[in-house]
mmCIF file of C-alpha atoms and ligand atoms in Angstrom:
data_model
loop_
_atom_site.group_PDB
_atom_site.id
_atom_site.type_symbol
_atom_site.label_atom_id
_atom_site.label_comp_id
_atom_site.label_asym_id
_atom_site.label_seq_id
_atom_site.Cartn_x
_atom_site.Cartn_y
_atom_site.Cartn_z
ATOM 1 C CA UNK A 1 71.081 20.804 111.464
ATOM 2 C CA UNK A 2 71.081 23.370 114.078
ATOM 3 C CA UNK A 3 73.186 25.828 112.066
ATOM 4 C CA UNK A 4 70.469 25.955 109.224
ATOM 5 C CA UNK A 5 67.667 26.578 111.743
ATOM 6 C CA UNK A 6 68.908 29.060 112.972
ATOM 7 C CA UNK A 7 70.035 30.631 109.842
ATOM 8 C CA UNK A 8 66.487 30.121 108.851
ATOM 9 C CA UNK A 9 64.953 31.557 112.044
ATOM 10 C CA UNK A 10 66.912 34.980 111.757
ATOM 11 C CA UNK A 11 65.705 35.636 108.238
ATOM 12 C CA UNK A 12 61.764 36.995 108.130
ATOM 13 C CA UNK A 13 59.328 35.058 109.842
ATOM 14 C CA UNK A 14 57.638 34.764 106.077
ATOM 15 C CA UNK A 15 57.490 30.682 104.929
ATOM 16 C CA UNK A 16 60.809 29.733 103.362
ATOM 17 C CA UNK A 17 60.743 29.415 99.557
ATOM 18 C CA UNK A 18 60.523 25.807 98.783
ATOM 19 C CA UNK A 19 62.827 24.703 95.928
ATOM 20 C CA UNK A 20 63.148 21.440 94.027
ATOM 21 C CA UNK A 21 66.956 20.814 92.565
ATOM 22 C CA UNK A 22 67.039 17.870 90.070
ATOM 23 C CA UNK A 23 70.434 16.958 89.441
ATOM 24 C CA UNK A 24 71.995 13.479 89.213
ATOM 25 C CA UNK A 25 75.683 14.618 90.185
ATOM 26 C CA UNK A 26 75.350 14.150 93.973
ATOM 27 C CA UNK A 27 78.232 16.341 94.503
ATOM 28 C CA UNK A 28 76.879 19.036 92.895
ATOM 29 C CA UNK A 29 73.608 18.672 93.927
ATOM 30 C CA UNK A 30 74.990 18.560 97.552
ATOM 31 C CA UNK A 31 76.850 21.916 97.344
ATOM 32 C CA UNK A 32 73.583 23.782 95.458
ATOM 33 C CA UNK A 33 71.210 22.291 98.748
ATOM 34 C CA UNK A 34 73.788 23.187 101.259
ATOM 35 C CA UNK A 35 73.853 27.010 99.231
ATOM 36 C CA UNK A 36 70.349 27.243 99.685
ATOM 37 C CA UNK A 37 69.888 25.919 102.899
ATOM 38 C CA UNK A 38 72.130 28.334 104.453
ATOM 39 C CA UNK A 39 69.984 31.365 102.999
ATOM 40 C CA UNK A 40 67.207 29.674 104.396
ATOM 41 C CA UNK A 41 65.462 28.043 101.669
ATOM 42 C CA UNK A 42 63.649 24.621 102.140
ATOM 43 C CA UNK A 43 64.948 22.029 99.533
ATOM 44 C CA UNK A 44 64.012 19.082 98.060
ATOM 45 C CA UNK A 45 66.377 16.980 95.656
ATOM 46 C CA UNK A 46 65.329 14.339 92.716
ATOM 47 C CA UNK A 47 68.351 12.650 90.902
ATOM 48 C CA UNK A 48 66.502 11.688 87.435
ATOM 49 C CA UNK A 49 64.335 13.066 85.072
ATOM 50 C CA UNK A 50 61.372 11.121 86.156
ATOM 51 C CA UNK A 51 61.382 11.631 89.933
ATOM 52 C CA UNK A 52 62.107 15.257 89.283
ATOM 53 C CA UNK A 53 59.102 15.663 87.038
ATOM 54 C CA UNK A 54 56.538 13.565 89.431
ATOM 55 C CA UNK A 55 58.006 15.678 92.501
ATOM 56 C CA UNK A 56 57.591 18.673 90.410
ATOM 57 C CA UNK A 57 54.166 18.040 89.725
ATOM 58 C CA UNK A 58 52.935 16.540 92.919
ATOM 59 C CA UNK A 59 54.651 19.475 94.555
ATOM 60 C CA UNK A 60 54.168 23.246 95.385
ATOM 61 C CA UNK A 61 57.442 24.643 94.515
ATOM 62 C CA UNK A 62 58.325 28.251 94.154
ATOM 63 C CA UNK A 63 61.398 27.569 91.974
ATOM 64 C CA UNK A 64 63.169 24.345 90.188
ATOM 65 C CA UNK A 65 67.020 24.070 89.391
ATOM 66 C CA UNK A 66 66.913 22.085 86.788
ATOM 67 C CA UNK A 67 69.773 20.155 85.398
ATOM 68 C CA UNK A 68 69.915 19.287 81.367
ATOM 69 C CA UNK A 69 71.509 15.958 81.439
ATOM 70 C CA UNK A 70 69.862 13.596 83.341
ATOM 71 C CA UNK A 71 68.477 10.090 83.604
ATOM 72 C CA UNK A 72 65.559 8.724 82.312
ATOM 73 C CA UNK A 73 64.648 11.742 80.711
ATOM 74 C CA UNK A 74 66.281 15.174 80.276
ATOM 75 C CA UNK A 75 65.593 18.611 81.563
ATOM 76 C CA UNK A 76 64.182 19.945 78.464
ATOM 77 C CA UNK A 77 61.829 17.062 78.176
ATOM 78 C CA UNK A 78 60.822 17.353 81.979
ATOM 79 C CA UNK A 79 60.309 21.336 81.817
ATOM 80 C CA UNK A 80 58.392 20.541 78.302
ATOM 81 C CA UNK A 81 55.968 18.002 80.085
ATOM 82 C CA UNK A 82 55.474 20.850 83.346
ATOM 83 C CA UNK A 83 54.529 23.467 80.563
ATOM 84 C CA UNK A 84 52.409 21.508 78.984
ATOM 85 C CA UNK A 85 50.568 20.546 81.999
ATOM 86 C CA UNK A 86 50.356 23.933 82.882
ATOM 87 C CA UNK A 87 52.676 24.390 85.118
ATOM 88 C CA UNK A 88 54.321 27.785 85.452
ATOM 89 C CA UNK A 89 57.120 27.505 88.297
ATOM 90 C CA UNK A 90 59.915 29.466 87.735
ATOM 91 C CA UNK A 91 63.006 27.172 86.221
ATOM 92 C CA UNK A 92 66.623 27.761 86.585
ATOM 93 C CA UNK A 93 68.376 25.829 83.792
ATOM 94 C CA UNK A 94 71.791 24.470 84.894
ATOM 95 C CA UNK A 95 73.864 23.562 81.609
ATOM 96 C CA UNK A 96 77.248 22.467 80.738
ATOM 97 C CA UNK A 97 79.918 24.350 78.960
ATOM 98 C CA UNK A 98 79.735 25.542 75.445
ATOM 99 C CA UNK A 99 75.827 24.192 74.676
ATOM 100 C CA UNK A 100 74.292 26.732 73.386
ATOM 101 C CA UNK A 101 71.846 24.873 71.580
ATOM 102 C CA UNK A 102 70.709 23.056 74.838
ATOM 103 C CA UNK A 103 70.483 26.550 76.693
ATOM 104 C CA UNK A 104 68.060 28.363 73.340
ATOM 105 C CA UNK A 105 66.274 24.936 73.891
ATOM 106 C CA UNK A 106 65.698 25.344 77.758
ATOM 107 C CA UNK A 107 64.241 28.976 76.880
ATOM 108 C CA UNK A 108 62.419 28.400 73.804
ATOM 109 C CA UNK A 109 60.622 25.354 76.100
ATOM 110 C CA UNK A 110 59.645 27.996 78.979
ATOM 111 C CA UNK A 111 63.051 28.407 81.257
ATOM 112 C CA UNK A 112 63.036 31.367 82.532
ATOM 113 C CA UNK A 113 66.988 31.666 83.287
ATOM 114 C CA UNK A 114 70.018 29.475 83.144
ATOM 115 C CA UNK A 115 73.263 29.144 84.534
ATOM 116 C CA UNK A 116 76.344 27.769 82.847
ATOM 117 C CA UNK A 117 78.311 24.955 84.895
ATOM 118 C CA UNK A 118 80.884 25.113 86.563
ATOM 119 C CA UNK A 119 79.243 28.430 88.331
ATOM 120 C CA UNK A 120 80.061 30.128 91.565
ATOM 121 C CA UNK A 121 77.577 29.405 94.262
ATOM 122 C CA UNK A 122 77.047 33.125 94.993
ATOM 123 C CA UNK A 123 75.812 33.555 91.575
ATOM 124 C CA UNK A 124 73.510 30.645 91.563
ATOM 125 C CA UNK A 125 71.862 32.536 94.741
ATOM 126 C CA UNK A 126 71.697 35.858 93.160
ATOM 127 C CA UNK A 127 69.776 34.094 89.945
ATOM 128 C CA UNK A 128 67.410 32.546 92.632
ATOM 129 C CA UNK A 129 66.789 35.452 94.607
ATOM 130 C CA UNK A 130 66.087 37.191 91.489
ATOM 131 C CA UNK A 131 63.687 34.331 89.880
ATOM 132 C CA UNK A 132 61.991 34.250 93.543
ATOM 133 C CA UNK A 133 61.454 38.670 93.244
ATOM 134 C CA UNK A 134 59.999 38.455 89.698
ATOM 135 C CA UNK A 135 57.747 35.563 90.894
ATOM 136 C CA UNK A 136 56.444 37.832 93.894
ATOM 137 C CA UNK A 137 55.847 40.577 91.268
ATOM 138 C CA UNK A 138 54.085 38.769 89.012
ATOM 139 C CA UNK A 139 51.578 37.284 91.656
ATOM 140 C CA UNK A 140 50.919 40.794 92.928
ATOM 141 C CA UNK A 141 50.091 41.581 89.218
ATOM 142 C CA UNK A 142 47.527 38.838 88.620
ATOM 143 C CA UNK A 143 44.575 40.509 89.707
ATOM 144 C CA UNK A 144 42.945 40.678 86.751
ATOM 145 C CA UNK A 145 41.569 37.718 84.638
ATOM 146 C CA UNK A 146 40.849 37.991 80.841
ATOM 147 C CA UNK A 147 39.495 35.985 77.806
ATOM 148 C CA UNK A 148 39.561 37.927 74.471
ATOM 149 C CA UNK A 149 38.309 41.648 74.839
ATOM 150 C CA UNK A 150 36.658 40.569 78.245
ATOM 151 C CA UNK A 151 38.258 41.254 81.818
ATOM 152 C CA UNK A 152 37.489 40.823 85.483
ATOM 153 C CA UNK A 153 39.315 43.027 87.914
ATOM 154 C CA UNK A 154 39.767 40.638 91.394
ATOM 155 C CA UNK A 155 40.199 43.741 93.472
ATOM 156 C CA UNK A 156 37.684 46.247 92.128
ATOM 157 C CA UNK A 157 35.307 43.810 91.600
ATOM 158 C CA UNK A 158 34.640 45.279 88.116
ATOM 159 C CA UNK A 159 34.006 43.524 84.705
ATOM 160 C CA UNK A 160 34.469 45.344 80.922
ATOM 161 C CA UNK A 161 34.015 43.853 77.627
ATOM 162 C CA UNK A 162 35.401 46.084 74.958
ATOM 163 C CA UNK A 163 35.811 48.800 77.230
ATOM 164 C CA UNK A 164 32.413 48.841 78.184
ATOM 165 C CA UNK A 165 31.596 48.165 82.191
ATOM 166 C CA UNK A 166 28.980 45.314 82.543
ATOM 167 C CA UNK A 167 26.943 44.836 85.916
ATOM 168 C CA UNK A 168 26.943 41.849 87.458
ATOM 169 C CA UNK A 169 25.450 40.550 90.831
ATOM 170 C CA UNK A 170 27.810 38.870 93.120
ATOM 171 C CA UNK A 171 26.707 35.174 91.998
ATOM 172 C CA UNK A 172 27.229 36.139 88.277
ATOM 173 C CA UNK A 173 30.458 37.492 88.927
ATOM 174 C CA UNK A 174 31.839 34.680 90.823
ATOM 175 C CA UNK A 175 30.279 32.149 87.969
ATOM 176 C CA UNK A 176 32.254 34.352 85.707
ATOM 177 C CA UNK A 177 35.230 34.009 87.519
ATOM 178 C CA UNK A 178 35.226 30.236 87.964
ATOM 179 C CA UNK A 179 34.826 30.526 83.943
ATOM 180 C CA UNK A 180 37.920 32.486 83.521
ATOM 181 C CA UNK A 181 39.876 30.499 85.628
ATOM 182 C CA UNK A 182 38.893 27.277 83.369
ATOM 183 C CA UNK A 183 38.895 29.139 80.104
ATOM 184 C CA UNK A 184 38.381 26.498 77.607
ATOM 185 C CA UNK A 185 37.576 23.768 79.790
ATOM 186 C CA UNK A 186 33.897 22.799 79.874
ATOM 187 C CA UNK A 187 32.520 22.893 83.272
ATOM 188 C CA UNK A 188 29.544 20.434 83.937
ATOM 189 C CA UNK A 189 26.293 21.603 86.071
ATOM 190 C CA UNK A 190 27.495 19.914 89.000
ATOM 191 C CA UNK A 191 30.799 21.447 89.151
ATOM 192 C CA UNK A 192 29.308 24.774 88.313
ATOM 193 C CA UNK A 193 26.936 24.450 91.730
ATOM 194 C CA UNK A 194 29.633 23.294 93.727
ATOM 195 C CA UNK A 195 31.731 25.796 93.445
ATOM 196 C CA UNK A 196 29.379 28.392 93.674
ATOM 197 C CA UNK A 197 26.758 27.511 96.005
ATOM 198 C CA UNK A 198 28.524 24.846 98.049
ATOM 199 C CA UNK A 199 25.749 22.178 97.454
ATOM 200 C CA UNK A 200 23.965 20.180 94.971
ATOM 201 C CA UNK A 201 20.475 21.226 93.913
ATOM 202 C CA UNK A 202 17.888 18.513 93.130
ATOM 203 C CA UNK A 203 18.846 17.265 89.548
ATOM 204 C CA UNK A 204 15.559 18.567 88.119
ATOM 205 C CA UNK A 205 16.493 22.150 88.757
ATOM 206 C CA UNK A 206 17.007 24.610 86.089
ATOM 207 C CA UNK A 207 18.282 27.185 88.096
ATOM 208 C CA UNK A 208 22.193 27.180 87.153
ATOM 209 C CA UNK A 209 20.898 27.527 83.308
ATOM 210 C CA UNK A 210 18.665 30.661 84.442
ATOM 211 C CA UNK A 211 21.913 32.264 86.061
ATOM 212 C CA UNK A 212 24.161 31.317 83.137
ATOM 213 C CA UNK A 213 21.406 32.512 80.640
ATOM 214 C CA UNK A 214 21.574 36.382 82.682
ATOM 215 C CA UNK A 215 25.125 35.843 82.603
ATOM 216 C CA UNK A 216 25.459 35.381 79.278
ATOM 217 C CA UNK A 217 22.887 38.140 78.070
ATOM 218 C CA UNK A 218 25.216 40.747 79.765
ATOM 219 C CA UNK A 219 28.727 39.199 78.742
ATOM 220 C CA UNK A 220 27.921 38.088 75.143
ATOM 221 C CA UNK A 221 24.707 40.368 74.517
ATOM 222 C CA UNK A 222 25.001 42.945 71.582
ATOM 223 C CA UNK A 223 28.733 41.458 70.952
ATOM 224 C CA UNK A 224 29.296 39.854 67.542
ATOM 225 C CA UNK A 225 31.497 36.653 69.141
ATOM 226 C CA UNK A 226 29.781 34.790 71.607
ATOM 227 C CA UNK A 227 32.140 33.956 74.638
ATOM 228 C CA UNK A 228 29.942 31.433 76.887
ATOM 229 C CA UNK A 229 28.749 28.754 75.629
ATOM 230 C CA UNK A 230 26.605 25.506 75.760
ATOM 231 C CA UNK A 231 27.791 21.834 75.131
ATOM 232 C CA UNK A 232 24.573 19.863 74.945
ATOM 233 C CA UNK A 233 24.152 17.647 77.676
ATOM 234 C CA UNK A 234 27.653 18.326 79.361
ATOM 235 C CA UNK A 235 27.312 21.786 80.734
ATOM 236 C CA UNK A 236 29.223 24.900 79.809
ATOM 237 C CA UNK A 237 32.560 26.391 78.422
ATOM 238 C CA UNK A 238 34.127 30.327 78.045
ATOM 239 C CA UNK A 239 36.068 29.723 75.234
ATOM 240 C CA UNK A 240 37.911 32.503 72.770
ATOM 241 C CA UNK A 241 36.773 30.596 69.572
ATOM 242 C CA UNK A 242 33.600 29.151 68.810
HETATM 243 CA CA1 CA B 301 73.539 15.814 84.855
#
């Protein structure tokens, strides 16, 4: 324990990346954990596919190391469940030698990289560093949100539709950002008020509808394709297809 904390402390003051290792072979899992902890990463382990899925969904990991052959459900099923739930944590698959099909399946399911067993711990560490770097780069790049030909730039605080700049008030901008972060999801009036105004209006008020109508006129006015739609009795949705 002492050695680990010293190594971690020697590194930068940035919080250590947190990694989930899903591997049923105890020896391999322990070896991976030791290697990662010596590099200052924070490590958690799951020894079967169900536990792994549960931990990956409930925790906030920077990276998953995922074995394919696992009890209860295999790594491919686990990965498919994660991606279906919208979880895009980078995944490094660990595969047995010679199973090309598994590797292809893994990559098709959404794995970011794979490593064939047996592997050298130094190679594993190199892949881990590379995936974490890629993740950081992607996070920096994610400063715009878009749907169809509509783009919202979070940094410049500008909105464009079909290349044409659209002027929004700060409330309209916040509303559009909320819809873009929840594309294709119907948002109720109360969800919208809670997010934008942080409190609930009297139920009788139509202020949300007024704001939505202003926003709609600005982003959909003059365009054939209407993005912001009313779901009668439920709320509103920003959708690509009517
Ligand atoms: Ca295994």
